[in-house]
Amino acid sequence: MPSKSRFVIAESSIKSFFKQNPRKVFSREQLSGIFEERKAAWNLPVTTTDLRFIEQLQKRGILTKIEILFDGYLNKKERYITEDANELEIAASLINRSYLSHYTAMFLNGLTTQVPKIIYVTFEQSKKPEGNRQLKQEAIDAAFSKPQRKAVTEAVYGDYSFLILNGMHTGRTGIHTVGNVPVTNLERTLIDITVRPGYAGGVYSVLQAYQNALSEISLNKLVATLDNLDFIYPYHQAVGFYLEQSGYSGKKLEELRSRKKEFRFYLTYEMEEKDFSEDWQLYYPKGM
């Protein structure tokens, strides 16, 4: 009877390692690192390479290889997943230091019960030198008369779409972990969907998210996050409007209301019919 290979002898330990590992999605580089760290403990032959190890993981059904194909500028990605890996974990693994955001973050933070079929993945641009931060009303009017800019990089995986967003540099402000997946926290999520309502189901969906957040939200944290993000556009006017429309009242709302409103701003893009809030100096969809 032929003797068992060392991989077969170590198989139960290897299976246990991946079953207990909180990470469920791996790149080839990560698996190579695990191999180098664990090969002595697993008593694998010195002739075993990392590629041979990865082949055995697939052959033994410990991991499954998948390919994610993108439209746009990203090359295809290969990932190795456990049987209990989910689409959120796969999406979050695609780009280093990325995080889930917008409508996906609304779901993970309990702001909607609708399970998203589009998973928004944000990765941040590198920090850029300060440019011209002077605003003109004509430029604001022109920008918001057009449709919201949309991401051009997308991948389809089963019933899900992964939409890759190239976000501004924030130093990962307001990122926490939900179920081992990096995602914007409640306050950062509300700000992000205020800025890009098209990635959140539109302004009525954003308003519903604010209403659902009222019992959980920290207004101090929300305002501090808004200030830290330091937008050129006066998004405090839109945030204040949403808070007031949601039924919030308090010192922090009055603080936002008292801030300088040098420009007339817009709640969303390309509004055909709109009303105007004198209080917030803000155009919003008619009848909202």
XYZ file of C-alpha atoms in Angstrom:
288
model
C 0.000 0.000 0.000
C 1.572 3.351 -1.036
C 2.485 5.715 1.773
C 0.460 8.877 2.206
C 1.904 12.157 0.985
C 2.853 14.693 3.618
C 0.100 17.004 2.349
C -2.497 14.277 2.950
C -1.073 13.688 6.448
C -1.270 17.427 7.176
C -4.618 17.882 5.417
C -6.770 17.989 8.550
C -4.511 20.658 10.087
C -4.562 22.676 6.864
C -8.361 22.425 6.614
C -8.682 23.493 10.242
C -6.406 26.479 9.616
C -8.569 27.791 6.775
C -11.841 26.979 8.539
C -10.803 28.958 11.623
C -9.248 31.818 9.660
C -11.506 34.899 9.725
C -10.343 35.671 6.186
C -12.368 33.757 3.606
C -10.909 35.208 0.400
C -7.231 35.026 -0.538
C -4.982 36.299 -3.286
C -2.175 34.121 -4.634
C 0.339 36.344 -2.818
C -1.449 35.855 0.500
C -1.486 32.082 0.043
C 2.217 32.124 -0.803
C 2.821 33.999 2.450
C 0.786 31.453 4.424
C 2.752 28.636 2.785
C 6.099 30.176 3.762
C 4.951 30.763 7.349
C 3.308 27.362 7.894
C 5.181 24.837 5.736
C 7.495 23.769 8.576
C 4.618 23.375 11.061
C 2.746 21.281 8.481
C 5.914 19.278 7.744
C 5.565 19.750 3.997
C 8.421 18.458 1.813
C 11.194 20.940 1.034
C 10.524 20.281 -2.656
C 6.957 21.623 -2.368
C 6.567 25.049 -3.961
C 3.930 27.631 -3.152
C 2.260 26.976 -6.517
C 2.118 23.243 -5.814
C 0.639 24.010 -2.382
C -2.069 26.175 -3.964
C -2.838 23.431 -6.497
C -3.307 20.953 -3.642
C -5.636 23.342 -1.796
C -7.866 23.362 -4.876
C -7.554 19.645 -5.574
C -8.572 18.783 -2.006
C -11.545 21.169 -2.106
C -10.166 23.401 0.639
C -10.265 26.485 -1.595
C -11.890 27.275 -4.941
C -10.312 29.542 -7.530
C -12.504 32.260 -9.069
C -11.819 34.942 -11.677
C -13.315 38.421 -11.605
C -13.390 40.142 -15.008
C -13.730 43.928 -15.118
C -15.048 46.398 -17.652
C -12.728 49.385 -17.581
C -9.090 49.814 -16.709
C -8.615 47.022 -14.138
C -7.113 43.694 -15.118
C -8.888 40.490 -14.146
C -8.428 39.369 -10.547
C -7.934 35.801 -9.342
C -9.077 34.889 -5.862
C -9.173 31.685 -3.835
C -12.218 31.339 -1.607
C -13.518 29.058 1.123
C -16.950 27.506 0.696
C -18.504 30.001 3.112
C -17.049 33.157 1.517
C -19.692 35.712 0.552
C -19.883 38.340 -2.181
C -19.151 41.221 0.198
C -15.883 39.592 1.280
C -14.942 38.898 -2.334
C -15.660 42.498 -3.362
C -13.658 43.945 -0.460
C -10.654 41.790 -1.396
C -10.292 43.057 -4.946
C -8.242 46.204 -4.311
C -5.756 46.708 -1.500
C -7.000 48.991 1.308
C -10.396 49.435 -0.332
C -13.665 49.475 1.610
C -17.374 49.041 0.963
C -19.413 52.207 0.712
C -22.630 53.976 -0.326
C -25.691 51.707 -0.712
C -23.693 48.661 0.400
C -22.659 50.533 3.546
C -26.274 51.585 4.116
C -27.197 47.901 4.254
C -24.281 46.887 6.487
C -24.984 49.774 8.895
C -28.680 48.893 9.141
C -29.962 51.926 7.212
C -31.913 49.841 4.692
C -33.350 46.340 4.652
C -32.964 46.055 0.880
C -30.179 43.575 0.095
C -27.959 45.306 -2.479
C -27.167 43.568 -5.754
C -24.635 46.271 -6.611
C -21.665 46.254 -4.237
C -19.830 49.581 -4.091
C -16.086 49.324 -3.499
C -14.141 52.537 -2.857
C -10.395 52.922 -3.034
C -8.823 56.271 -2.329
C -6.674 58.379 -4.592
C -3.243 59.337 -3.335
C -3.009 62.676 -1.569
C -2.740 65.563 -4.010
C -1.361 69.066 -3.547
C -3.919 71.698 -2.641
C -5.391 73.164 -5.817
C -7.580 76.184 -6.379
C -10.386 75.950 -3.799
C -12.221 79.074 -4.915
C -15.853 78.443 -5.787
C -18.088 80.435 -8.094
C -21.864 80.179 -8.227
C -21.778 79.748 -12.000
C -19.497 76.711 -11.673
C -21.767 75.106 -9.045
C -24.835 75.709 -11.230
C -23.102 74.164 -14.242
C -21.852 71.105 -12.338
C -25.241 70.251 -10.827
C -27.160 70.840 -14.064
C -25.465 67.699 -15.433
C -25.903 64.043 -14.425
C -23.845 62.726 -11.513
C -20.559 61.253 -12.703
C -20.733 57.470 -12.624
C -18.059 54.837 -12.133
C -16.816 53.195 -15.312
C -15.189 50.111 -13.783
C -17.545 47.233 -13.054
C -17.385 43.471 -12.659
C -20.220 40.956 -12.678
C -20.051 37.998 -10.297
C -23.074 35.727 -10.295
C -26.126 37.832 -9.476
C -23.985 40.707 -8.183
C -22.197 43.668 -9.737
C -19.052 45.104 -8.169
C -18.735 48.835 -8.888
C -15.274 50.279 -8.293
C -15.212 53.924 -7.146
C -12.072 56.035 -7.127
C -12.682 58.193 -4.044
C -10.888 61.278 -2.845
C -8.075 60.863 -0.325
C -9.470 60.862 3.231
C -6.886 58.771 5.091
C -9.678 56.184 5.482
C -11.704 58.503 7.694
C -14.679 56.768 9.304
C -13.863 53.194 8.271
C -14.779 50.321 10.589
C -15.258 46.573 10.216
C -18.553 44.705 9.920
C -18.294 40.925 9.681
C -14.587 41.122 8.815
C -15.303 43.524 5.938
C -14.041 47.149 5.939
C -16.929 49.549 5.445
C -17.750 53.197 6.078
C -19.330 53.760 9.496
C -22.811 55.176 9.935
C -21.793 58.845 9.973
C -19.369 58.583 7.050
C -21.991 56.629 5.096
C -24.571 59.391 5.531
C -22.069 61.935 4.245
C -21.026 59.785 1.272
C -24.602 59.211 0.136
C -25.332 62.923 0.537
C -22.438 63.639 -1.829
C -23.323 60.889 -4.323
C -27.059 60.123 -4.014
C -26.953 58.225 -7.309
C -24.984 55.485 -5.547
C -27.647 55.231 -2.837
C -30.901 54.906 -4.746
C -31.552 58.652 -5.053
C -32.430 61.459 -2.657
C -35.572 59.815 -1.245
C -33.537 56.738 -0.353
C -30.934 59.010 1.264
C -33.659 60.752 3.282
C -34.961 57.362 4.443
C -31.434 56.441 5.544
C -31.204 59.620 7.649
C -34.579 58.827 9.219
C -33.479 55.271 10.004
C -30.232 56.563 11.524
C -31.754 59.068 13.958
C -31.747 56.775 16.990
C -28.145 55.654 16.393
C -26.378 58.655 14.944
C -23.787 60.740 16.778
C -24.227 64.291 15.510
C -20.897 65.249 17.047
C -19.192 62.500 15.047
C -21.161 63.355 11.892
C -20.152 67.020 11.977
C -16.557 66.184 12.938
C -16.330 63.747 10.016
C -17.816 66.314 7.644
C -15.272 68.904 8.772
C -12.422 66.417 8.514
C -13.340 65.546 4.930
C -13.061 69.254 4.100
C -15.096 69.320 0.892
C -14.832 72.258 -1.478
C -18.598 72.227 -1.985
C -20.794 73.338 0.960
C -22.223 69.923 1.768
C -23.093 71.085 5.287
C -26.139 72.729 3.680
C -27.334 69.397 2.259
C -26.560 67.478 5.475
C -28.470 70.047 7.535
C -31.431 69.863 5.167
C -31.602 66.062 5.413
C -31.349 66.178 9.207
C -34.152 68.721 9.475
C -36.346 66.824 6.998
C -35.761 63.687 9.080
C -37.167 65.371 12.176
C -33.889 66.023 13.951
C -33.553 69.081 16.158
C -30.804 70.080 18.510
C -27.669 72.149 19.062
C -25.644 70.526 16.301
C -28.350 71.205 13.734
C -28.443 74.844 14.798
C -24.651 74.937 14.550
C -24.873 73.747 10.949
C -27.661 76.229 10.256
C -25.557 79.108 11.567
C -22.613 78.322 9.292
C -21.849 80.631 6.427
C -23.937 80.003 3.308
C -22.101 81.903 0.635
C -23.537 79.909 -2.264
C -26.840 78.457 -3.391
C -26.292 74.710 -3.387
C -28.037 71.593 -4.732
C -29.297 68.423 -3.064
C -28.717 66.364 -6.202
C -27.816 66.532 -9.860
C -29.884 67.325 -12.952
C -33.147 68.263 -11.221
C -35.873 69.089 -13.732
C -38.267 70.651 -11.206
C -37.014 72.048 -7.948
C -37.933 74.034 -4.873
C -35.588 76.234 -2.865
C -34.936 76.267 0.881
C -34.115 79.802 1.995
C -33.011 78.443 5.353
C -30.387 76.136 3.849
C -29.832 78.024 0.590
C -30.463 74.737 -1.158
C -32.304 73.561 -4.260
C -34.103 70.240 -3.795
C -36.567 68.181 -5.884
C -40.001 69.761 -6.073
C -42.431 68.274 -3.573
C -39.795 66.616 -1.391
